Short mmCIF file of C-alpha atoms and ligand atoms in Angstrom, two decimals:
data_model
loop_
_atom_site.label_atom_id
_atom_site.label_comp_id
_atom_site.label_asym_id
_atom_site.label_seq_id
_atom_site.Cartn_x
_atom_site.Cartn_y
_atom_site.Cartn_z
CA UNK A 160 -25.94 44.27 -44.42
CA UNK A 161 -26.13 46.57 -41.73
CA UNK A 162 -28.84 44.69 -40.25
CA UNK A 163 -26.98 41.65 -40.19
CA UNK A 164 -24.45 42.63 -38.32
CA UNK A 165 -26.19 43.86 -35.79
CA UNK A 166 -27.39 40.59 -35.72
CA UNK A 167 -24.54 39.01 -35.05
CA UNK A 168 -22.61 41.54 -32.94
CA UNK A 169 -25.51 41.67 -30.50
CA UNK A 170 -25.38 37.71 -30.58
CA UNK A 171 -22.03 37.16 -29.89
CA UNK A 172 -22.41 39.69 -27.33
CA UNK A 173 -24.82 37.89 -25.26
CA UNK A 174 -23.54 34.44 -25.81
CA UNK A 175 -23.27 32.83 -22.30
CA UNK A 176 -20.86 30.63 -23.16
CA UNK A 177 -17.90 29.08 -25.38
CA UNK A 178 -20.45 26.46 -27.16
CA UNK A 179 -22.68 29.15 -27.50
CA UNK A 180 -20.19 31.01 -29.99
CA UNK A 181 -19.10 28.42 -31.27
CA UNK A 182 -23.07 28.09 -32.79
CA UNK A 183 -22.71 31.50 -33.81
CA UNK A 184 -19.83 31.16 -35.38
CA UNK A 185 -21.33 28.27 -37.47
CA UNK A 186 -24.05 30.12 -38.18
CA UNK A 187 -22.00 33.62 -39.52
CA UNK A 188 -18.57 32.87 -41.01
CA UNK A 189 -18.83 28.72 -41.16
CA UNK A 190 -18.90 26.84 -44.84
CA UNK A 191 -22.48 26.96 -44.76
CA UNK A 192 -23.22 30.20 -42.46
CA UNK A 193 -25.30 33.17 -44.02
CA UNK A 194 -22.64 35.40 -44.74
CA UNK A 195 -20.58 32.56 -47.02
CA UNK A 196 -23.31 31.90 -48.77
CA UNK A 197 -23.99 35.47 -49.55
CA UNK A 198 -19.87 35.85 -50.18
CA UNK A 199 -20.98 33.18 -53.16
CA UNK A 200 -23.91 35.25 -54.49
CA UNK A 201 -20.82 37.39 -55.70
CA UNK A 202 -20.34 35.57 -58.79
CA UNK A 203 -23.92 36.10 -60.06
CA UNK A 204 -23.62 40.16 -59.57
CA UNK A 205 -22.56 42.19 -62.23
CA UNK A 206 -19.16 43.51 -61.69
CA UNK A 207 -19.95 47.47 -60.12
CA UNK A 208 -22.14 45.32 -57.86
CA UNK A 209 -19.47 43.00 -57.01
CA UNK A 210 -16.98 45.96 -56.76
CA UNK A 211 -19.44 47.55 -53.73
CA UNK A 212 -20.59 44.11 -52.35
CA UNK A 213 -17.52 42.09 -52.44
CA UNK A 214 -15.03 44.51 -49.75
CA UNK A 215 -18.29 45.07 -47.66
CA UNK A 216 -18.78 41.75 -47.29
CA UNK A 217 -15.12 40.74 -45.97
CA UNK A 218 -15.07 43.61 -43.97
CA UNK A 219 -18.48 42.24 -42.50
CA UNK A 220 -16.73 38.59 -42.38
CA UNK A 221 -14.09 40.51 -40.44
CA UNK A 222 -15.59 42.27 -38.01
CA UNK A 223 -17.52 39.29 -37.06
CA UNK A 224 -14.50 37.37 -36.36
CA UNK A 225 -12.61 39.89 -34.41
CA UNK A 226 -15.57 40.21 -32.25
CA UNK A 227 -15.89 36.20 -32.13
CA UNK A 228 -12.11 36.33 -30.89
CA UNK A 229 -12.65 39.11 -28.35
CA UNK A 230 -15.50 37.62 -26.68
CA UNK A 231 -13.83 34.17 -26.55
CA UNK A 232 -10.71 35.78 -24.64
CA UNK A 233 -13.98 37.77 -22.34
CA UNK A 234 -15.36 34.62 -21.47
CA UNK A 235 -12.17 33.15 -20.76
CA UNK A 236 -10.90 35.39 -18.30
CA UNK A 237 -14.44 35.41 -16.51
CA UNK A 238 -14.05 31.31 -16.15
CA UNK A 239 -10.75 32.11 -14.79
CA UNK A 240 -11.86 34.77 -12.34
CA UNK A 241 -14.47 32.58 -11.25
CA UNK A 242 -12.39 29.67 -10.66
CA UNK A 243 -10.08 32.26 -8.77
CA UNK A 244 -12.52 33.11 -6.53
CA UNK A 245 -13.87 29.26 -5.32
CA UNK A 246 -10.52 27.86 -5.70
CA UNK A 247 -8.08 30.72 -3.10
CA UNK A 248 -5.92 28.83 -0.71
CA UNK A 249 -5.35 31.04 2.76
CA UNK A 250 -1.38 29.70 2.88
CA UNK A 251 -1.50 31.39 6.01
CA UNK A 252 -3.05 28.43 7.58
CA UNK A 253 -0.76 26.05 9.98
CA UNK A 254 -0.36 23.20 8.26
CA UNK A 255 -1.95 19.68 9.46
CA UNK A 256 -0.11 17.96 11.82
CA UNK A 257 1.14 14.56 10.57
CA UNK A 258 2.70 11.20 12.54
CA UNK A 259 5.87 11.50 12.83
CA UNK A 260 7.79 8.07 12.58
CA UNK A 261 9.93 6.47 15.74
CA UNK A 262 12.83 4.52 16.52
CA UNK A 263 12.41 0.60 17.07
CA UNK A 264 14.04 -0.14 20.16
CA UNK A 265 16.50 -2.49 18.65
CA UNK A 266 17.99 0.29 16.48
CA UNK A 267 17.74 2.57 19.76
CA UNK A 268 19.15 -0.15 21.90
CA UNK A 269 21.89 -1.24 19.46
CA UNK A 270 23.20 3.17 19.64
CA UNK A 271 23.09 2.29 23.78
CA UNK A 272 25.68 -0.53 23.51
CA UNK A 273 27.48 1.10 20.57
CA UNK A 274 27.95 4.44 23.16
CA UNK A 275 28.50 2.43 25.89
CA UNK A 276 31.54 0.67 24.23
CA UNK A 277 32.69 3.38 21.75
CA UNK A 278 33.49 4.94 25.45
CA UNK A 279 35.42 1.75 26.15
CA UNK A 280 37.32 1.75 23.14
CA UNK A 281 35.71 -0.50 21.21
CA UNK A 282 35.76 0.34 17.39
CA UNK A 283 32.55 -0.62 15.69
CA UNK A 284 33.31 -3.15 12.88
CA UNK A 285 30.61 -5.02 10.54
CA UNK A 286 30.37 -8.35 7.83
CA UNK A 287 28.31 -9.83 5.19
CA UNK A 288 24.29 -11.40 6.50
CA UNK A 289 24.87 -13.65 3.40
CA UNK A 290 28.60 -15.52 4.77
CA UNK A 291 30.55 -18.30 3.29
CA UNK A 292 30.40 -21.37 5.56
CA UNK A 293 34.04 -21.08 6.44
CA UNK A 294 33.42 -17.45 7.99
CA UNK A 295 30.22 -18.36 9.40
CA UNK A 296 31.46 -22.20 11.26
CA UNK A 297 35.31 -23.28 9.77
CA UNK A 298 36.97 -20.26 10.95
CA UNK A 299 35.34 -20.30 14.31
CA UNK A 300 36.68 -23.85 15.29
CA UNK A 301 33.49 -25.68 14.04
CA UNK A 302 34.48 -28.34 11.36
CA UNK A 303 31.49 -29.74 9.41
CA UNK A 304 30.68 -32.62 11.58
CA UNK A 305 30.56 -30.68 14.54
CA UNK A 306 27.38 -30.64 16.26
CA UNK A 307 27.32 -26.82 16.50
CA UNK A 308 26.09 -26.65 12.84
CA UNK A 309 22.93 -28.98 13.48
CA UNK A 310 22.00 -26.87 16.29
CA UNK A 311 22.87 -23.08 14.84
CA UNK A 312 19.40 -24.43 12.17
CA UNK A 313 21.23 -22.51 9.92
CA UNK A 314 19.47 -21.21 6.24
CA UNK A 315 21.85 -22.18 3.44
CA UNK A 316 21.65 -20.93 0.25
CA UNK A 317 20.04 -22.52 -3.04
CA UNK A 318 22.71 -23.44 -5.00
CA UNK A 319 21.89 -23.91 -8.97
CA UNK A 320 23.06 -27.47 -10.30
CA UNK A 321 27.03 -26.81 -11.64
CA UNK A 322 27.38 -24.12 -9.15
CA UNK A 323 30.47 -24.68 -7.65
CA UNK A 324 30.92 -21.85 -5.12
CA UNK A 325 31.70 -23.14 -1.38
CA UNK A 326 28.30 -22.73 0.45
CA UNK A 327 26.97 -19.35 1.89
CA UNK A 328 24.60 -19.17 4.27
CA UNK A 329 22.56 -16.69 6.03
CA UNK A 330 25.26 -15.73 9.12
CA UNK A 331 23.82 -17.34 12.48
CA UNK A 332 25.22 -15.11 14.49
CA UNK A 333 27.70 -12.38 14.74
CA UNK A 334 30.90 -13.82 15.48
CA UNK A 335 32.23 -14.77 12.23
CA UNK A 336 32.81 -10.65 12.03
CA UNK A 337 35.07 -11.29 14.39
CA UNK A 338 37.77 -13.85 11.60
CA UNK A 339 37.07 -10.86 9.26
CA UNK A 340 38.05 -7.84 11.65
CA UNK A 341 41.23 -9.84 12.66
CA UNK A 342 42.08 -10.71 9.10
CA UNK A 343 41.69 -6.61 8.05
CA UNK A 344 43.48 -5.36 11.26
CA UNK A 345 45.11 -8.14 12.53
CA UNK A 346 45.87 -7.60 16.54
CA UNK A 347 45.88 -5.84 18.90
CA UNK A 348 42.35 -4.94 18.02
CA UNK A 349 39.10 -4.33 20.09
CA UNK A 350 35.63 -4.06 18.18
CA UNK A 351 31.92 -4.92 18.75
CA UNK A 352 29.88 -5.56 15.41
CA UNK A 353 26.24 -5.34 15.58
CA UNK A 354 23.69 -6.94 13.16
CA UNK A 355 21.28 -9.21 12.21
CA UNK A 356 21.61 -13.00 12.48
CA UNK A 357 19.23 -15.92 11.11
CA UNK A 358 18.06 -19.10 12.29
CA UNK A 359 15.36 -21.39 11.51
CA UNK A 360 13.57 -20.67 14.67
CA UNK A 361 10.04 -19.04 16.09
CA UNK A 362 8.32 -18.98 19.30
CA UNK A 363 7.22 -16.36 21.59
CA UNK A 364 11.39 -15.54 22.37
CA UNK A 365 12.69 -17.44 18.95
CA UNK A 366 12.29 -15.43 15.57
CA UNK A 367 14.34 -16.40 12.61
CA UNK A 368 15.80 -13.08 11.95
CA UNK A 369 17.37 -11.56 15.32
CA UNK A 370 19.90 -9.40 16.89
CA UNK A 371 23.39 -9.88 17.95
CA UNK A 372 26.14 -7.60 19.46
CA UNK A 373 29.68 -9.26 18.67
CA UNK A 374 32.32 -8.11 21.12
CA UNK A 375 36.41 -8.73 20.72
CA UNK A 376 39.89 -7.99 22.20
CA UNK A 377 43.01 -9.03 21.46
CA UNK A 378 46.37 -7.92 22.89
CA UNK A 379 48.84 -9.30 24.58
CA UNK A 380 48.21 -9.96 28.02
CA UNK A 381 44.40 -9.39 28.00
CA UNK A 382 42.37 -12.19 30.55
CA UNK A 383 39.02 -13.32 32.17
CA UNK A 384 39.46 -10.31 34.67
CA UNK A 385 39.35 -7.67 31.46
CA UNK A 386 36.27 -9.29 30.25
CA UNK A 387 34.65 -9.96 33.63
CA UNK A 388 34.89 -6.10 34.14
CA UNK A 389 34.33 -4.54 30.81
CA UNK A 390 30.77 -6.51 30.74
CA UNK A 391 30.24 -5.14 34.61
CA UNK A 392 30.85 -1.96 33.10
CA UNK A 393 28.61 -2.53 30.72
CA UNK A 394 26.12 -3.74 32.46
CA UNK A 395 25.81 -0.84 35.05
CA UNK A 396 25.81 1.27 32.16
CA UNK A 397 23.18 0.16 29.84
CA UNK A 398 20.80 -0.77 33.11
CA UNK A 399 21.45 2.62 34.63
CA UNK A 400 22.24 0.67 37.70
CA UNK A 401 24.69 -1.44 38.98
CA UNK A 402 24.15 -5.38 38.07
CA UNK A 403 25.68 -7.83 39.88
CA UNK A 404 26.93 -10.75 37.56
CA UNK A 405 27.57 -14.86 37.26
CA UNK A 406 29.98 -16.25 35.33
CA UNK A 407 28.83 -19.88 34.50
CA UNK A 408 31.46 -22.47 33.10
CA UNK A 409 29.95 -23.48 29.42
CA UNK A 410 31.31 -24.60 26.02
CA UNK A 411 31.89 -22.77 23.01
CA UNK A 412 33.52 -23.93 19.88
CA UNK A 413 35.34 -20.90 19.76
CA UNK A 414 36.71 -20.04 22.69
CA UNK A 415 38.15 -21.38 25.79
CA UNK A 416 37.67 -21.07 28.38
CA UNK A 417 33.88 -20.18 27.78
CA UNK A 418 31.74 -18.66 30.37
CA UNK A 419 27.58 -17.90 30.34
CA UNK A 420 26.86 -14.46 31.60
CA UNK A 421 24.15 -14.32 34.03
CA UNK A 422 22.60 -11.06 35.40
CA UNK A 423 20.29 -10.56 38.42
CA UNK A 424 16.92 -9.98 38.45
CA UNK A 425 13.86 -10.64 40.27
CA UNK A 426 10.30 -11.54 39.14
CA UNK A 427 7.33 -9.38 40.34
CA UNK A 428 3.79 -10.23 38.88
CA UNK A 429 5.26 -11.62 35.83
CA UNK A 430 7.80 -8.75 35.00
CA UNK A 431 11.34 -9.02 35.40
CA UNK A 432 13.60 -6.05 37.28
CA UNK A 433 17.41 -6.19 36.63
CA UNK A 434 19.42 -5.17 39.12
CA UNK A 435 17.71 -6.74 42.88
CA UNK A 436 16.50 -10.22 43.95
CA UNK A 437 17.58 -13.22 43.98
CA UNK A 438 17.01 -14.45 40.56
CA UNK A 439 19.33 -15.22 37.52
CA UNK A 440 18.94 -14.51 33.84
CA UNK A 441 21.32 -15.34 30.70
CA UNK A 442 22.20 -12.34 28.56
CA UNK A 443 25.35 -13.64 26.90
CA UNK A 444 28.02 -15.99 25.55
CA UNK A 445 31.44 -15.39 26.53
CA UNK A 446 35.52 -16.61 26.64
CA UNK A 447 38.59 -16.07 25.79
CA UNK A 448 39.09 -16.87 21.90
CA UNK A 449 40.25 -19.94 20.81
CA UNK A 450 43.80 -20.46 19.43
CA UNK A 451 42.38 -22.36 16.33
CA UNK A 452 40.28 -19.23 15.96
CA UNK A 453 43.10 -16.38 15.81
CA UNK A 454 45.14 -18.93 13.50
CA UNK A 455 42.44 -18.97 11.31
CA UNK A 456 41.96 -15.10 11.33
CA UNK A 457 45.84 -14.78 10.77
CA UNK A 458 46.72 -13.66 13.86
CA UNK A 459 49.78 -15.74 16.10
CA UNK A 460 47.86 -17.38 19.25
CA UNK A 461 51.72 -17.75 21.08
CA UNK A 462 52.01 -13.70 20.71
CA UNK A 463 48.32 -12.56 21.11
CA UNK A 464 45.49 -13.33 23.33
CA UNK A 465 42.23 -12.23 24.24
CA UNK A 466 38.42 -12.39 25.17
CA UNK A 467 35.35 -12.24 22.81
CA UNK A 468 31.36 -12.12 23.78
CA UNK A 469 27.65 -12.63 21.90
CA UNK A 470 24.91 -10.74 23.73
CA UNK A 471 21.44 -10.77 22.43
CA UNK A 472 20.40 -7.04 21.80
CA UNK A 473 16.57 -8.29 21.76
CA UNK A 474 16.61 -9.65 24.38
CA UNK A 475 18.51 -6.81 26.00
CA UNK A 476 15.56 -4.44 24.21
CA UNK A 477 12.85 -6.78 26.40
CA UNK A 478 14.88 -6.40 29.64
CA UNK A 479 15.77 -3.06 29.91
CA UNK A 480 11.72 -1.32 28.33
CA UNK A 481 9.72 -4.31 29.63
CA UNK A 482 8.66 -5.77 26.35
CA UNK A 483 6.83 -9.47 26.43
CA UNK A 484 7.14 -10.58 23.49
CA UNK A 485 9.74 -11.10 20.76
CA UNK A 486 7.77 -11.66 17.97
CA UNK A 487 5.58 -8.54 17.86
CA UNK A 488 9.36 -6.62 17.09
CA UNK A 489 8.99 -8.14 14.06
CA UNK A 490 5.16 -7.33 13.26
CA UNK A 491 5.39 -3.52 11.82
CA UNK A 492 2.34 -3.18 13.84
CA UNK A 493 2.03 0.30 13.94
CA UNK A 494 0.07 0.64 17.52
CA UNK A 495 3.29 -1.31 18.93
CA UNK A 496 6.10 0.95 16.92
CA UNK A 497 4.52 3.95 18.42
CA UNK A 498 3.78 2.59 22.19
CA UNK A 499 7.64 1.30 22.10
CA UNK A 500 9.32 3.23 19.58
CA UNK A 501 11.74 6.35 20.33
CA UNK A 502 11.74 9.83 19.69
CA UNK A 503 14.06 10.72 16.72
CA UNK A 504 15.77 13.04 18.21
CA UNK A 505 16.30 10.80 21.44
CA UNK A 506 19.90 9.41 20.57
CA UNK A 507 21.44 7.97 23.38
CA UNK A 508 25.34 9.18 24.45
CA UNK A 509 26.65 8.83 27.78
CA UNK A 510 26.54 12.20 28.86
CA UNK A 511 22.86 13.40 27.72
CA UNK A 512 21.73 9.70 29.34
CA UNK A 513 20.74 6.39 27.28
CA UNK A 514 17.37 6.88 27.59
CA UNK A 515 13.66 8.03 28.57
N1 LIG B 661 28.03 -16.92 18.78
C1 LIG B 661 27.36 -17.39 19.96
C2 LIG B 661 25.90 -17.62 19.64
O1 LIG B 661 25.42 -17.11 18.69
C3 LIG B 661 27.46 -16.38 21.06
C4 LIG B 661 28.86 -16.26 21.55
C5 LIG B 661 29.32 -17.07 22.54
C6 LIG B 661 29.71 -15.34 20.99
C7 LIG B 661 30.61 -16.96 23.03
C8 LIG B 661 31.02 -15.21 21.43
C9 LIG B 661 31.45 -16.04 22.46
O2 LIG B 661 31.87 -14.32 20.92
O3 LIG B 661 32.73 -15.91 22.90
O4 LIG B 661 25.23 -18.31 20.36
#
């Protein structure tokens, strides 16, 4: 007995691996291994024999196993100091630097006009991109045969058969935020609302998701002159320059008088400067609001009066960091949102300047 576990002890001992004593273990202590089938020899031996040969025996079985269990745990914690040794991290390292995202310049350019006319006064005020038609046309002096509505190409909503909610469409522009301002604050009120407008458009300065900046005033005694110099202002402001202006007689539903704002520029080699030559370029609609309009928003047109503007803030974006071409704002291309975009951190106020 002696002999065979030595056997087994020096076995186990050597075993180079987990599968390895596994096989031993088989071979010892498993149904069929040599020392059960000796453990069933017991029954044939007289009993003195099995008195001597049946404790040696499970203290034999015994032994095995405990050494079994201690070279399992050995071989264990020799994987794991192995693995410990290929697998160290130095956390000491600096870390690899990664891309860090930008600011599209119509987010950055829609912070410039919000500084320029949070400095003014002007409250920042917002509506629904999905709008009921009265908001979006109604409201704003166009009735439904008005040619206004043909030209806005507006996106209507899909209506289900039996769905009898007046039509919504996507908003194609900004202005009906200015019925829903004046219906929650009613007048004297001054706010710009920024946001995105739709229209069934695209060419190289058409896409069918764009830009607007909304702009209204109401008091009682506000004119032409208030408007003609809060867009100067403006103007100088956002151009970092000062930018002579031309008010051009126009029509708007909703407003009137209505003026088209022109600012100059001049054309060298294809690019357009703001601010010097002789040239002209249209950056906005503009007027004093319709009476029909402030009825419709709640507000008394013989007591309160005022002047309201739509400015393009792509276009703006294009003029002021010379970019061609309208559609690629649109792309996500990832080459252009890093050549064009903006630091995070950039965030244009008056004081620290507007931008790079
Ligand atoms: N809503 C007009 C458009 O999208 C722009 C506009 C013109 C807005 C005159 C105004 C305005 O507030 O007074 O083309």
């Amino acid at each position: 007995m002696d002999d065979l576990k030595q056997k087994y002890l020096d076995a186990i001992a050597g075993a180079a691996d987990e599968a390895a004593l596994e096989t031993l273990r088989v071979q010892a202590v498993g149904k069929k291994g040599e020392i059960s089938l000796k453990m069933r020899e017991l029954g044939k031996m007289t009993p003195e024999e099995r008195q001597v040969m049946g404790p040696a025996l499970n203290a034999l079985k015994d032994q095995i196993n405990d050494a079994l269990a201690l070279k399992k745990a050995a071989l264990g914690d020799a994987a794991l100091n192995e693995r410990l040794k290929t697998e160290w991290l130095d956390i000491t390292l600096p870390s690899r630097p990664r891309r860090q995202g930008s600011i599209h310049p119509v987010s950055q350019v829609t912070e410039e006009v919000t500084a320029i006319f949070a400095d003014m006064g002007f409250a920042v005020a917002e509506g629904p991109q999905v709008e009921d038609d009265w908001h979006n046309f109604d409201a704003l002096n166009i009735p439904p045969e008005h040619p206004a509505r043909q030209e806005h190409d507006t996106f209507y909503m899909h209506r289900a058969a039996g769905d009898n909610r007046p039509p919504h469409v996507l908003r194609t522009h900004t202005s009906p935020v200015q019925i829903r301002a004046m219906q929650d604050q009613g007048a004297p009120i001054r706010v710009i609302a920024p946001g995105r407008v739709y229209r069934c458009d695209y060419d190289q300065t058409h896409t069918p998701m764009f830009h607007q900046i909304e702009g209204l005033a109401i008091d009682r005694d506000i004119s032409m002159a208030n408007l003609k110099w809060v867009l100067e202002e403006f103007f100088t402001a956002f151009f970092g320059t000062s930018v002579k202006t031309r008010f051009r007689a126009s029509h708007f539903p909703f407003t009137e008088p209505s003026a088209e704002v022109d600012i100059q520029c001049s054309w060298q080699d294809g690019t357009v400067k703001v601010g010097e030559g002789n040239d002209w370029l249209e950056v906005l609609g503009s007027g004093m609001v319709h009476p029909n309009v402030l009825r419709s928003a709640g507000v008394d047109p013989d007591e309160w009066q005022g002047f309201a503007f739509g400015i393009g803030i792509d276009r703006l974006a294009m003029l002021k960091y010379g970019i061609p071409d309208l559609r690629a704002f649109f792309d996500s291309d990832l080459r252009w949102l890093r050549h064009y975009g903006f630091a995070a951190l950039d965030m244009p106020t008056l004081h620290g300047g507007l931008s790079r």
